XYZ file of C-alpha atoms in Angstrom:
481
model
C 198.790 -120.972 30.375
C 195.793 -123.038 29.268
C 196.005 -126.797 29.871
C 196.303 -129.254 27.007
C 193.826 -131.591 28.681
C 191.120 -131.299 31.332
C 189.686 -134.293 33.146
C 186.346 -133.695 34.846
C 186.033 -135.867 37.950
C 188.647 -137.443 40.215
C 187.310 -140.950 40.683
C 189.603 -143.875 39.823
C 188.812 -143.650 36.103
C 189.351 -139.891 36.012
C 192.645 -140.253 37.869
C 193.750 -143.032 35.510
C 192.939 -140.915 32.451
C 194.768 -137.921 33.878
C 197.884 -139.983 34.621
C 197.957 -141.395 31.084
C 197.601 -137.918 29.570
C 200.210 -136.357 31.844
C 202.614 -139.255 31.203
C 202.395 -138.429 27.481
C 203.544 -134.885 28.191
C 200.192 -133.085 28.097
C 199.626 -130.285 30.612
C 196.698 -131.872 32.431
C 194.255 -130.461 34.978
C 191.628 -132.388 36.934
C 188.460 -130.495 37.887
C 186.635 -132.078 40.842
C 183.212 -130.813 41.961
C 183.533 -132.022 45.560
C 185.898 -130.434 48.054
C 187.609 -133.794 48.629
C 189.000 -135.714 45.622
C 188.805 -139.444 45.040
C 185.201 -140.123 44.016
C 184.308 -143.629 45.168
C 187.696 -143.957 46.925
C 187.019 -141.380 49.622
C 187.283 -142.183 53.336
C 185.758 -140.139 56.168
C 185.032 -140.224 59.901
C 181.366 -141.011 59.406
C 180.447 -142.202 62.914
C 182.761 -141.037 65.711
C 186.106 -139.191 65.859
C 189.009 -141.535 65.114
C 186.872 -144.091 63.234
C 187.803 -144.035 59.519
C 185.176 -145.418 57.139
C 185.332 -145.989 53.389
C 182.400 -144.087 51.944
C 181.955 -146.310 48.896
C 184.602 -148.734 47.633
C 186.661 -150.561 50.272
C 187.954 -153.882 48.933
C 190.027 -153.928 45.762
C 190.510 -157.215 43.889
C 190.118 -155.407 40.563
C 192.703 -152.754 41.463
C 195.327 -155.487 41.801
C 193.997 -157.102 38.628
C 194.194 -153.856 36.648
C 197.073 -153.858 34.150
C 197.224 -150.078 34.387
C 197.237 -149.704 38.158
C 199.804 -152.505 38.425
C 202.089 -150.515 36.122
C 202.225 -147.495 38.477
C 204.748 -147.002 41.332
C 202.016 -146.451 43.906
C 203.955 -147.975 46.799
C 206.446 -145.138 46.416
C 203.508 -142.745 46.756
C 202.501 -144.283 50.093
C 200.006 -146.998 49.129
C 200.219 -150.221 51.135
C 197.941 -153.161 50.456
C 196.728 -155.274 53.372
C 195.894 -158.894 52.547
C 193.658 -160.715 55.043
C 194.421 -164.440 55.470
C 191.334 -165.276 53.370
C 189.831 -163.252 50.545
C 186.182 -163.887 51.382
C 184.025 -165.805 53.839
C 180.425 -166.893 53.313
C 178.811 -168.346 56.462
C 175.961 -170.828 56.249
C 173.214 -171.601 58.728
C 174.711 -174.965 59.727
C 177.715 -173.189 61.276
C 180.090 -173.922 58.404
C 181.493 -171.356 56.006
C 182.489 -171.378 52.365
C 185.851 -169.585 52.259
C 187.646 -168.209 49.220
C 191.353 -168.716 49.882
C 194.265 -167.822 47.632
C 195.041 -171.550 47.521
C 192.762 -173.800 45.479
C 193.526 -176.706 47.804
C 192.488 -174.705 50.871
C 189.344 -173.440 49.162
C 188.407 -176.947 48.052
C 188.775 -178.169 51.640
C 186.053 -175.719 52.709
C 183.749 -176.657 49.835
C 183.651 -180.425 50.241
C 181.974 -182.075 47.252
C 182.002 -178.704 45.490
C 185.776 -178.351 45.639
C 186.716 -180.179 42.399
C 184.125 -178.271 40.364
C 185.238 -174.951 41.852
C 188.832 -175.644 40.844
C 187.875 -176.737 37.327
C 185.761 -173.598 36.850
C 188.298 -171.034 38.106
C 191.848 -172.396 37.929
C 192.444 -172.149 34.142
C 191.823 -168.397 34.292
C 193.633 -167.803 37.580
C 196.828 -169.404 36.243
C 197.057 -166.777 33.484
C 195.455 -163.875 35.338
C 198.520 -161.610 35.318
C 198.120 -161.160 31.565
C 194.596 -162.468 30.945
C 193.044 -159.761 33.157
C 193.887 -157.267 30.410
C 191.541 -159.118 28.051
C 188.716 -159.292 30.604
C 189.035 -155.587 31.478
C 189.266 -154.436 27.857
C 186.402 -153.026 25.764
C 183.962 -155.778 24.696
C 185.048 -155.553 21.061
C 188.815 -156.006 20.832
C 191.426 -158.468 19.610
C 192.260 -160.578 22.683
C 195.811 -161.491 23.549
C 194.543 -164.867 24.760
C 191.843 -165.747 22.203
C 191.295 -169.364 23.222
C 191.199 -168.597 26.929
C 188.935 -165.604 26.267
C 186.563 -167.798 24.283
C 186.410 -170.295 27.166
C 185.759 -167.458 29.605
C 183.108 -165.916 27.387
C 181.181 -169.153 26.938
C 180.730 -169.332 30.707
C 180.509 -165.596 31.420
C 177.594 -165.029 29.052
C 175.439 -167.472 30.991
C 173.398 -166.902 34.125
C 175.053 -167.367 37.516
C 172.464 -169.912 38.595
C 172.896 -171.881 35.383
C 176.683 -172.084 35.707
C 176.509 -172.897 39.419
C 174.010 -175.716 38.952
C 175.922 -177.139 36.003
C 179.492 -176.856 37.273
C 179.296 -176.936 41.080
C 178.063 -179.545 43.509
C 176.932 -178.829 47.046
C 175.366 -175.815 48.702
C 178.664 -174.284 49.887
C 180.283 -173.920 46.453
C 177.069 -172.681 44.870
C 176.531 -170.126 47.642
C 180.097 -168.826 47.309
C 179.708 -168.396 43.552
C 176.256 -166.801 43.912
C 177.556 -164.237 46.393
C 180.261 -163.167 43.957
C 177.759 -163.027 41.104
C 175.429 -160.859 43.193
C 177.953 -158.000 42.793
C 176.267 -157.582 39.401
C 173.227 -156.011 41.138
C 171.126 -158.154 38.756
C 168.816 -161.147 39.223
C 171.067 -164.201 39.217
C 168.965 -165.859 36.506
C 169.952 -163.066 34.092
C 172.352 -163.840 31.260
C 175.839 -162.514 31.913
C 175.729 -162.654 35.705
C 178.116 -165.621 35.687
C 180.807 -163.179 34.505
C 180.768 -161.455 37.889
C 181.000 -164.733 39.782
C 183.938 -165.844 37.659
C 185.735 -162.506 37.675
C 185.690 -162.040 41.438
C 186.429 -165.681 42.217
C 189.375 -165.819 39.824
C 190.728 -162.501 41.131
C 190.478 -163.796 44.690
C 192.711 -166.724 43.864
C 195.101 -164.756 41.669
C 195.595 -161.510 43.601
C 193.363 -161.641 46.694
C 190.761 -159.174 47.954
C 192.953 -156.564 49.660
C 192.207 -153.303 51.449
C 194.327 -150.144 51.499
C 196.029 -149.473 54.827
C 194.456 -146.387 56.369
C 191.411 -146.451 54.092
C 190.626 -146.303 50.387
C 191.423 -142.584 50.442
C 195.091 -143.630 50.629
C 194.688 -145.296 47.232
C 193.248 -142.094 45.778
C 195.969 -140.048 47.485
C 198.691 -142.241 45.943
C 197.205 -141.832 42.458
C 196.966 -138.070 42.971
C 200.552 -137.884 44.247
C 201.810 -139.759 41.185
C 199.761 -137.493 38.903
C 201.291 -134.412 40.524
C 204.796 -135.841 40.124
C 204.049 -135.897 36.396
C 203.260 -132.178 36.533
C 199.494 -132.540 36.774
C 197.207 -130.179 38.675
C 194.065 -131.073 40.621
C 191.514 -128.413 41.541
C 188.834 -129.507 44.037
C 185.585 -127.684 44.686
C 185.552 -126.705 41.006
C 182.423 -128.103 39.316
C 182.018 -127.816 35.563
C 178.500 -126.674 34.724
C 178.937 -126.247 30.947
C 181.502 -127.817 28.673
C 182.015 -124.412 27.066
C 184.179 -123.559 30.095
C 186.796 -125.989 28.777
C 187.075 -124.793 25.176
C 190.716 -123.769 25.649
C 191.770 -127.405 26.180
C 192.585 -129.614 23.205
C 191.268 -132.689 25.028
C 188.462 -133.060 27.562
C 187.834 -136.360 29.356
C 184.608 -136.655 31.334
C 184.540 -139.028 34.304
C 180.773 -138.567 34.345
C 177.769 -140.793 33.720
C 175.411 -140.058 30.811
C 173.049 -137.927 32.890
C 175.837 -135.492 33.836
C 177.231 -135.523 30.290
C 173.853 -134.398 28.965
C 173.605 -131.721 31.659
C 176.909 -130.048 30.782
C 177.277 -130.863 27.071
C 173.829 -131.727 25.723
C 173.479 -128.333 24.036
C 176.505 -129.123 21.821
C 176.072 -132.834 21.232
C 174.127 -134.204 18.247
C 170.476 -134.666 19.151
C 170.530 -138.373 18.312
C 173.493 -139.023 20.599
C 171.901 -136.984 23.382
C 168.684 -138.988 23.128
C 170.690 -142.220 23.323
C 172.433 -140.979 26.474
C 169.064 -140.071 27.963
C 167.893 -143.660 27.394
C 170.844 -145.025 29.401
C 169.554 -147.224 32.217
C 170.717 -146.977 35.819
C 170.574 -150.087 37.941
C 169.749 -151.132 41.480
C 171.064 -149.065 44.372
C 173.010 -149.692 47.550
C 171.711 -148.928 51.039
C 174.738 -148.747 53.326
C 175.381 -148.766 57.059
C 178.677 -147.897 58.748
C 179.282 -148.848 62.354
C 181.713 -147.908 65.094
C 182.098 -151.007 67.278
C 183.451 -151.569 70.774
C 185.031 -154.875 69.735
C 185.290 -157.379 66.885
C 182.199 -158.867 65.286
C 181.056 -161.939 67.297
C 180.831 -164.370 64.396
C 179.290 -167.731 65.133
C 181.629 -169.260 62.536
C 185.304 -168.503 63.399
C 186.404 -168.590 59.735
C 184.547 -165.297 59.193
C 187.240 -163.516 61.222
C 189.877 -164.496 58.627
C 188.440 -162.306 55.854
C 187.816 -158.577 55.521
C 184.820 -159.323 53.283
C 181.935 -161.515 54.404
C 178.919 -162.315 52.235
C 175.749 -162.745 54.281
C 173.102 -164.406 52.201
C 172.751 -168.083 53.012
C 172.215 -170.437 50.094
C 172.313 -169.672 46.385
C 168.525 -169.939 46.271
C 168.170 -167.347 49.040
C 170.601 -164.959 47.345
C 168.743 -165.372 44.060
C 165.457 -164.527 45.781
C 167.005 -161.412 47.316
C 168.391 -160.178 43.996
C 165.089 -160.817 42.223
C 163.220 -158.698 44.781
C 164.802 -155.342 43.953
C 164.064 -155.971 40.274
C 160.373 -155.973 41.296
C 160.805 -152.735 43.263
C 160.973 -154.534 46.610
C 163.543 -155.216 49.337
C 163.816 -158.824 50.484
C 163.327 -159.442 54.187
C 166.519 -161.519 54.146
C 168.630 -159.477 51.733
C 172.027 -160.418 50.415
C 174.394 -158.293 52.533
C 177.971 -157.456 51.640
C 179.810 -156.938 54.951
C 183.339 -155.539 55.424
C 185.393 -155.534 58.648
C 188.669 -153.743 57.839
C 190.008 -153.048 61.331
C 190.617 -156.741 62.038
C 193.547 -156.363 59.633
C 194.160 -152.592 59.680
C 193.874 -151.281 63.257
C 194.968 -147.816 62.117
C 191.354 -147.085 61.163
C 189.975 -147.003 64.717
C 191.053 -146.146 68.298
C 192.858 -148.965 70.188
C 190.559 -151.895 70.883
C 187.758 -150.465 68.746
C 186.612 -151.507 65.292
C 184.751 -150.314 62.225
C 182.496 -152.284 59.910
C 180.141 -151.505 57.085
C 177.532 -153.326 55.061
C 175.125 -152.692 52.253
C 172.246 -154.479 50.608
C 170.728 -153.927 47.177
C 167.533 -151.899 46.894
C 165.583 -150.439 43.948
C 167.120 -147.382 42.300
C 166.097 -144.225 44.154
C 164.442 -146.239 46.953
C 163.409 -143.961 49.825
C 162.891 -146.588 52.538
C 165.059 -147.650 55.487
C 166.861 -151.005 55.313
C 168.671 -150.637 58.655
C 166.583 -153.265 60.400
C 166.773 -155.942 57.691
C 170.548 -155.476 57.287
C 171.265 -155.669 61.011
C 168.937 -158.636 61.407
C 170.883 -160.441 58.678
C 174.172 -159.664 60.466
C 172.723 -160.922 63.769
C 171.721 -164.144 62.030
C 175.394 -165.035 61.590
C 176.879 -162.953 64.442
C 174.512 -163.100 67.447
C 175.141 -160.157 69.765
C 176.438 -157.879 67.005
C 174.070 -155.031 67.917
C 175.460 -155.002 71.454
C 178.840 -153.994 69.985
C 177.512 -150.936 68.152
C 178.715 -147.588 69.525
C 177.359 -145.527 66.618
C 175.928 -146.062 63.159
C 175.771 -143.961 60.006
C 173.308 -144.443 57.155
C 173.861 -143.719 53.461
C 170.640 -144.105 51.516
C 170.465 -144.145 47.694
C 169.771 -140.403 47.768
C 172.681 -139.958 50.172
C 175.064 -141.664 47.756
C 173.961 -139.360 44.952
C 174.360 -136.264 47.141
C 177.957 -137.279 47.874
C 178.744 -138.193 44.267
C 176.550 -137.130 41.352
C 177.737 -140.157 39.353
C 175.896 -142.482 41.760
C 172.516 -141.801 40.192
C 169.710 -143.063 42.398
C 172.297 -144.868 44.523
C 173.645 -146.958 41.621
C 177.321 -147.448 42.541
C 178.144 -149.319 39.306
C 177.729 -146.422 36.868
C 174.671 -147.964 35.243
C 172.991 -151.319 34.799
C 175.465 -154.065 33.901
C 173.193 -156.405 31.948
C 174.426 -157.836 28.639
C 172.738 -155.186 26.517
C 174.409 -152.373 28.402
C 177.783 -154.071 28.742
C 178.125 -154.323 24.964
C 176.627 -150.865 24.316
C 178.113 -148.747 27.076
C 177.057 -145.986 27.228
C 175.504 -146.148 23.722
C 175.931 -148.433 20.688
C 179.027 -146.936 19.099
C 182.184 -148.437 17.507
C 184.440 -146.133 19.572
C 182.735 -146.143 22.992
C 184.985 -143.526 24.631
C 184.880 -140.812 21.954
C 181.894 -138.488 22.100
C 180.666 -136.994 18.784
C 182.242 -133.687 19.786
C 185.819 -132.949 18.781
C 188.319 -133.631 21.549
C 185.718 -134.895 24.058
C 185.894 -138.380 25.597
C 183.963 -140.300 28.244
C 185.681 -142.461 30.852
C 183.400 -143.178 33.821
C 182.088 -146.560 34.946
C 179.401 -145.973 32.313
C 182.036 -146.865 29.695
C 183.699 -150.263 29.174
C 184.599 -152.331 31.082
C 182.074 -150.945 33.564
C 181.932 -150.706 37.342
C 184.715 -151.502 39.768
C 187.940 -149.832 40.853
C 190.286 -150.774 38.024
C 190.829 -147.503 36.172
C 190.671 -149.210 32.794
C 187.855 -147.004 31.486
C 190.073 -143.992 32.109
C 193.109 -145.735 30.638
C 191.350 -146.676 27.391
C 189.657 -143.268 27.035
C 192.939 -141.409 27.476
C 194.678 -143.618 24.938
C 191.854 -142.951 22.473
C 192.391 -139.224 23.034
C 196.154 -139.533 22.554
C 195.609 -141.551 19.376
C 193.496 -138.757 17.940
C 196.264 -136.282 18.801
C 198.949 -138.464 17.224
C 200.652 -138.740 20.614
C 199.949 -142.372 21.505
C 202.861 -143.964 23.441
C 203.494 -147.728 23.654
C 200.944 -149.665 25.698
C 203.031 -150.054 28.826
C 200.048 -151.212 30.906
C 199.240 -154.181 28.721
C 195.592 -153.183 28.468
């Protein structure tokens, strides 16, 4: 029997779309090109046997912020969240650290003169995050459930990270903490809209934390897949779709693909104008990632760094800004902003007894073919002298390596495309209904659709609801999105 719906791709957005469609009673099949499902949620033994590493996404503040993922019984499917004592640590050269705690009082204590400004900037949104997150993770053009709060958020979010930090925060610690969060945009911090990333991740840290999945991010994907199968869904791995014509028997097709892949499989049936617009879609800076197997914990100079799974290594706001401006010029800064994750401090199941895993990446130009191993490890050594002595094995994923593992990561861009203001509001192309392609029954749902990158599943949720609306099968919005 032919399926009612086919979802192409099993990343978090594809899985979210498939669950929504199957929940509405549609016979739904997921086609995944790789032999292992999960997209950016996959985990593998990249270094040595018994050492489990998250290939791409590892820390999930947006998963716990997602109205849709929160609505699913994923604990019953085996997912367990691990919350480190602190969400994030950001060491500084004077031996202190800016620490993002769940508590505003505790965070303010780390930030000194910057504490009051940090609270004033983040607390109004954190207090209402359980429902306000649905507005932030919705398509850019929508009727907000919290219009006044959304207006306040937007007035700050549309600004540059450096502008908001200098205007609202005092002291180097608070500004550095905000700049590190904003650097997740993969954009120069002077660019308009980068403050949104600083606000979003800071607010989420206070409201829900920055957790990891026990056993690796693959367990998150596995829980989503298990729930999908309970709904009667089918997942077929190692089954790439090369032409959309293969799926003509399905009433609905949802593509968890970026514009380049959409053009490859469907360009011959899409209107020429739409195809040209997809071809103009811009991919952003890339990640260059190292995974390590370690013989012990990271020897941080600042003890507070051992309280968080995520550590931002970048020094002051000015240094982070210089690093993020470099890749825009086609260069890699000699002191790059490094996002560092140490999961086994809080989840020892990922490594043999007494051993540890860690990973880090820095931002490099899209498609960059160089080797950033030395500059990343030198930046780690800056804040953890003796780190290299702990390394048992290392594994490198270059921008090309990311794309080989996942075709959606074009040129090593792990965000599904540049996240500047122009491409946030016209993602993937300027169109009133961003998820519906101009081809009957075909929808787009990857990180190249609103609300963009991050493991939240809301692109898949909104795309699937658009598809159900067209079929006249739209159920109530149980996820609050």
